[in-house]
Amino acid sequence: MRKKIVVGNWKMNNTVAESVELATEIAEKVGSGIIGCEVGIAPTFLALNEVGKVIEWSDILLTAQDCHYENDGAFTGEVSASMLAAAGCDFVILGHSERRQYFGDTSAIVNRKVKKALEEGLRVILCVGETLQERESGVTESVITGQVVEGLDGVSDISNLVIAYEPVWAIGTGKTATSAQADEVHASIRATVAGIYGAKAAEHLRIQYGGSVKPSNAVELFSMPNIDGGLIGGASLNVDDFMAIVNAAC
Ligand code: PEP
């Protein structure tokens, strides 16, 4: 049985002080010794150190929102996977649609980041998702398959990998994929992964859903056979909403 995983992606929100306050409240509620699921939070790079300190005693997984594919060098403004690992990060989110859309992260770049992050001992959440235009043109499956295959090119072991299916049209829009729509894509991702890594690895792989997950739809989404938790944007900035979603998964 796969352990569900819920991660809050705080995006470019919260000062360091605000991040510490939110993380402290979440840590108090999540606590330590949880067995039913995994919970992570992804503050900005700037807040990782301080947030890491206040959640250290808890089971919360410190997560970064992105990384570069080189360890160091002349890449102004970037942060490397080795720096994140040294800062105590457990996970890094890669290939988020906002990175693909606004910062030029192609699948080839995402693939380099995935390989580097895994090499540095981080666990990876690889995000994939189709745009509204792609869904309406009936190419959802081929787009997602392409992103999975390219994102994992040359990756031999996926035991430290989670995939997040996030339809771009559902992110921050209030529109959620129906549980059936999401589960269909999740099943197809699992089939793609089975084709590359075999049935056993695919069965173990956790596939999160992301896109306007709220306390009101989390239970239904998480009850689907192929949905193994959520990557949560807006709702993760509110302790009560985030905890309601965590409780739906745990
Ligand atoms: C996200 O950005 O990963 C996300 C799912 O955002 P939201 O929950 O706000 O749609």
Short mmCIF file of C-alpha atoms and ligand atoms in Angstrom, two decimals:
data_model
loop_
_atom_site.label_atom_id
_atom_site.label_comp_id
_atom_site.label_asym_id
_atom_site.label_seq_id
_atom_site.Cartn_x
_atom_site.Cartn_y
_atom_site.Cartn_z
CA MET A 1 0.00 0.00 0.00
CA ARG A 2 1.36 3.43 -0.97
CA LYS A 3 1.70 6.05 1.76
CA LYS A 4 -0.07 9.23 0.76
CA ILE A 5 1.99 12.41 0.55
CA VAL A 6 0.74 15.99 0.88
CA VAL A 7 3.08 18.90 0.19
CA GLY A 8 2.29 22.60 0.52
CA ASN A 9 3.91 24.73 -2.18
CA TRP A 10 4.04 28.24 -0.76
CA LYS A 11 5.37 29.70 -4.03
CA MET A 12 6.57 33.34 -3.77
CA ASN A 13 4.58 34.06 -0.62
CA ASN A 14 5.55 34.91 2.97
CA THR A 15 8.56 36.72 4.42
CA VAL A 16 10.97 34.66 6.50
CA ALA A 17 9.16 35.72 9.68
CA GLU A 18 5.76 34.82 8.21
CA SER A 19 7.10 31.50 6.95
CA VAL A 20 8.47 30.63 10.38
CA GLU A 21 5.13 31.49 11.97
CA LEU A 22 3.14 29.36 9.52
CA ALA A 23 5.61 26.47 9.72
CA THR A 24 5.54 26.55 13.53
CA GLU A 25 1.74 26.31 13.57
CA ILE A 26 1.73 23.46 11.04
CA ALA A 27 4.47 21.58 12.94
CA GLU A 28 2.47 21.84 16.16
CA LYS A 29 -0.52 20.27 14.43
CA VAL A 30 1.32 17.60 12.43
CA GLY A 31 3.67 16.69 15.28
CA SER A 32 5.91 13.65 15.17
CA GLY A 33 5.25 9.96 14.85
CA ILE A 34 2.65 10.18 12.06
CA ILE A 35 2.36 6.91 10.24
CA GLY A 36 -0.47 7.24 7.76
CA CYS A 37 1.12 9.68 5.35
CA GLU A 38 3.96 12.10 4.65
CA VAL A 39 3.63 15.88 4.91
CA GLY A 40 5.94 18.51 3.44
CA ILE A 41 6.11 22.28 3.14
CA ALA A 42 7.97 24.27 0.49
CA PRO A 43 8.78 27.84 1.56
CA THR A 44 10.91 30.19 -0.54
CA PHE A 45 14.67 29.51 -0.70
CA LEU A 46 15.19 32.45 1.66
CA ALA A 47 13.15 30.84 4.43
CA LEU A 48 14.40 27.25 4.13
CA ASN A 49 17.01 27.55 6.88
CA GLU A 50 14.76 29.13 9.49
CA VAL A 51 11.78 26.95 8.63
CA GLY A 52 14.07 23.91 8.77
CA LYS A 53 14.94 24.80 12.36
CA VAL A 54 11.35 25.11 13.58
CA ILE A 55 10.11 21.91 11.94
CA GLU A 56 13.17 19.80 12.73
CA TRP A 57 11.53 18.04 15.70
CA SER A 58 8.42 17.20 13.65
CA ASP A 59 7.80 14.76 10.80
CA ILE A 60 7.38 17.58 8.27
CA LEU A 61 9.55 17.25 5.19
CA LEU A 62 11.48 20.36 4.24
CA THR A 63 10.90 20.91 0.53
CA ALA A 64 12.41 23.35 -1.97
CA GLN A 65 10.52 24.75 -4.95
CA ASP A 66 13.23 24.30 -7.59
CA CYS A 67 16.98 23.87 -8.09
CA HIS A 68 19.65 24.31 -10.74
CA TYR A 69 21.19 21.36 -12.57
CA GLU A 70 24.80 22.32 -11.79
CA ASN A 71 26.40 22.15 -8.35
CA ASP A 72 27.98 25.62 -8.44
CA GLY A 73 29.31 28.27 -10.78
CA ALA A 74 28.32 31.43 -12.62
CA PHE A 75 24.52 31.09 -12.50
CA THR A 76 23.35 34.33 -10.90
CA GLY A 77 20.22 33.98 -8.85
CA GLU A 78 20.21 30.18 -8.84
CA VAL A 79 20.41 27.61 -6.04
CA SER A 80 21.89 24.13 -6.51
CA ALA A 81 20.65 20.73 -5.40
CA SER A 82 23.79 20.20 -3.31
CA MET A 83 23.10 23.49 -1.47
CA LEU A 84 19.54 22.35 -0.77
CA ALA A 85 20.74 19.00 0.51
CA ALA A 86 23.27 20.77 2.77
CA ALA A 87 20.46 23.01 4.06
CA GLY A 88 18.56 19.92 5.18
CA CYS A 89 15.97 19.65 2.42
CA ASP A 90 14.27 16.30 1.97
CA PHE A 91 12.45 17.06 -1.26
CA VAL A 92 12.63 19.41 -4.23
CA ILE A 93 9.74 20.22 -6.58
CA LEU A 94 10.86 20.19 -10.22
CA GLY A 95 9.09 21.01 -13.46
CA HIS A 96 6.27 22.97 -11.85
CA SER A 97 4.11 24.45 -14.60
CA GLU A 98 4.96 27.99 -13.45
CA ARG A 99 8.65 27.18 -13.98
CA ARG A 100 7.88 25.68 -17.39
CA GLN A 101 5.61 28.61 -18.37
CA TYR A 102 7.49 31.65 -17.03
CA PHE A 103 11.11 30.56 -16.63
CA GLY A 104 11.78 28.46 -19.71
CA ASP A 105 12.09 25.10 -18.00
CA THR A 106 11.77 22.67 -20.89
CA SER A 107 11.46 18.94 -20.25
CA ALA A 108 15.15 18.60 -21.16
CA ILE A 109 16.12 21.13 -18.47
CA VAL A 110 13.75 19.53 -15.97
CA ASN A 111 15.40 16.18 -16.74
CA ARG A 112 18.87 17.56 -15.93
CA LYS A 113 17.53 18.97 -12.66
CA VAL A 114 15.86 15.66 -11.75
CA LYS A 115 19.07 13.72 -12.32
CA LYS A 116 21.18 16.20 -10.35
CA ALA A 117 18.75 16.36 -7.42
CA LEU A 118 18.55 12.56 -7.14
CA GLU A 119 22.33 12.33 -7.41
CA GLU A 120 22.62 14.77 -4.47
CA GLY A 121 20.35 12.59 -2.34
CA LEU A 122 17.23 14.73 -2.54
CA ARG A 123 13.83 13.19 -3.17
CA VAL A 124 12.07 14.70 -6.16
CA ILE A 125 8.51 15.72 -6.94
CA LEU A 126 8.35 15.83 -10.73
CA CYS A 127 5.39 17.92 -11.92
CA VAL A 128 3.59 17.27 -15.20
CA GLY A 129 0.41 18.72 -16.61
CA GLU A 130 -1.43 19.78 -19.74
CA THR A 131 -2.76 23.23 -20.64
CA LEU A 132 -6.45 23.88 -21.26
CA GLN A 133 -5.79 24.09 -25.00
CA GLU A 134 -4.05 20.71 -24.95
CA ARG A 135 -6.90 19.12 -23.02
CA GLU A 136 -9.48 20.57 -25.40
CA SER A 137 -7.48 19.33 -28.40
CA GLY A 138 -7.54 15.79 -26.99
CA VAL A 139 -3.77 15.48 -26.56
CA THR A 140 -3.63 15.29 -22.74
CA GLU A 141 -2.32 11.72 -22.66
CA SER A 142 0.45 12.27 -25.19
CA VAL A 143 1.55 15.54 -23.54
CA ILE A 144 1.73 13.93 -20.11
CA THR A 145 3.45 10.81 -21.42
CA GLY A 146 6.02 13.01 -23.17
CA GLN A 147 6.72 15.00 -20.00
CA VAL A 148 7.11 11.82 -17.93
CA VAL A 149 9.35 10.06 -20.47
CA GLU A 150 11.55 13.13 -21.10
CA GLY A 151 11.65 14.10 -17.43
CA LEU A 152 12.89 10.64 -16.47
CA ASP A 153 15.27 10.08 -19.38
CA GLY A 154 18.41 8.39 -18.04
CA VAL A 155 17.00 8.01 -14.50
CA SER A 156 17.57 4.40 -13.50
CA ASP A 157 15.96 4.33 -10.05
CA ILE A 158 12.64 6.00 -9.23
CA SER A 159 12.37 4.94 -5.59
CA ASN A 160 13.08 8.53 -4.47
CA LEU A 161 10.68 10.07 -6.93
CA VAL A 162 7.07 11.25 -6.67
CA ILE A 163 5.14 12.49 -9.69
CA ALA A 164 2.62 15.33 -9.33
CA TYR A 165 -0.08 15.55 -11.98
CA GLU A 166 -1.16 19.18 -12.12
CA PRO A 167 -3.42 20.19 -14.99
CA VAL A 168 -2.29 23.76 -15.75
CA TRP A 169 -5.91 24.89 -16.18
CA ALA A 170 -6.67 23.84 -12.60
CA ILE A 171 -3.77 25.58 -10.86
CA GLY A 172 -4.84 28.60 -8.86
CA THR A 173 -8.02 28.90 -10.93
CA GLY A 174 -10.50 27.33 -8.54
CA LYS A 175 -11.25 24.73 -11.26
CA THR A 176 -10.44 21.22 -10.15
CA ALA A 177 -10.19 18.19 -12.37
CA THR A 178 -12.95 15.79 -11.38
CA SER A 179 -11.69 12.85 -9.39
CA ALA A 180 -12.42 10.61 -12.38
CA GLN A 181 -10.54 12.90 -14.81
CA ALA A 182 -7.54 13.02 -12.49
CA ASP A 183 -7.54 9.29 -11.78
CA GLU A 184 -7.62 8.52 -15.50
CA VAL A 185 -4.46 10.56 -16.07
CA HIS A 186 -2.81 9.09 -12.97
CA ALA A 187 -3.54 5.57 -14.28
CA SER A 188 -2.00 6.47 -17.60
CA ILE A 189 1.12 7.88 -15.88
CA ARG A 190 1.40 4.64 -13.91
CA ALA A 191 1.12 2.63 -17.13
CA THR A 192 3.85 4.74 -18.76
CA VAL A 193 6.11 4.23 -15.75
CA ALA A 194 5.36 0.47 -15.77
CA GLY A 195 6.47 0.36 -19.40
CA ILE A 196 9.84 1.86 -18.48
CA TYR A 197 10.57 0.58 -14.96
CA GLY A 198 8.33 -2.47 -14.66
CA ALA A 199 5.06 -3.17 -12.87
CA LYS A 200 6.51 -3.34 -9.36
CA ALA A 201 8.20 0.07 -9.50
CA ALA A 202 5.05 1.59 -11.01
CA GLU A 203 2.90 0.08 -8.27
CA HIS A 204 5.14 1.68 -5.63
CA LEU A 205 5.30 5.09 -7.31
CA ARG A 206 3.28 7.81 -5.62
CA ILE A 207 1.38 10.16 -7.90
CA GLN A 208 0.02 13.33 -6.30
CA TYR A 209 -2.76 15.46 -7.73
CA GLY A 210 -2.43 19.25 -7.73
CA GLY A 211 -4.77 21.99 -8.90
CA SER A 212 -7.16 23.83 -6.60
CA VAL A 213 -7.25 21.09 -3.98
CA LYS A 214 -9.36 22.34 -1.06
CA PRO A 215 -10.77 20.82 2.13
CA SER A 216 -14.06 20.37 0.24
CA ASN A 217 -12.68 18.20 -2.57
CA ALA A 218 -9.66 16.53 -0.94
CA VAL A 219 -11.47 13.50 0.49
CA GLU A 220 -12.99 12.56 -2.85
CA LEU A 221 -9.76 13.10 -4.81
CA PHE A 222 -7.66 11.14 -2.33
CA SER A 223 -10.12 8.24 -2.32
CA MET A 224 -9.33 7.45 -5.96
CA PRO A 225 -7.18 4.35 -6.50
CA ASN A 226 -4.35 6.11 -8.32
CA ILE A 227 -4.25 9.40 -6.38
CA ASP A 228 -1.65 9.23 -3.65
CA GLY A 229 -1.96 12.66 -2.07
CA GLY A 230 -1.70 16.24 -3.21
CA LEU A 231 0.56 19.12 -4.11
CA ILE A 232 -1.23 22.08 -2.62
CA GLY A 233 -0.77 25.73 -3.60
CA GLY A 234 -3.20 28.38 -2.34
CA ALA A 235 -4.82 26.26 0.36
CA SER A 236 -1.44 25.48 1.93
CA LEU A 237 -1.06 29.10 3.06
CA ASN A 238 -3.90 28.69 5.54
CA VAL A 239 -3.20 26.38 8.48
CA ASP A 240 -6.76 25.16 8.91
CA ASP A 241 -7.28 24.46 5.20
CA PHE A 242 -3.91 22.75 4.87
CA MET A 243 -4.53 20.60 7.95
CA ALA A 244 -7.97 19.62 6.70
CA ILE A 245 -6.32 18.43 3.46
CA VAL A 246 -3.55 16.64 5.39
CA ASN A 247 -6.18 14.92 7.53
CA ALA A 248 -8.08 13.86 4.42
CA ALA A 249 -4.93 12.09 3.24
CA CYS A 250 -3.81 10.69 6.58
C1 PEP B 1 0.38 24.33 -7.37
O1 PEP B 1 0.83 25.38 -7.76
O2 PEP B 1 1.14 23.36 -7.26
C2 PEP B 1 -1.05 24.24 -7.09
C3 PEP B 1 -1.60 23.07 -7.13
O3 PEP B 1 -1.71 25.42 -6.81
P1 PEP B 1 -3.25 25.58 -6.32
O4 PEP B 1 -3.49 24.53 -5.27
O5 PEP B 1 -3.32 26.96 -5.79
O6 PEP B 1 -4.10 25.36 -7.53
#
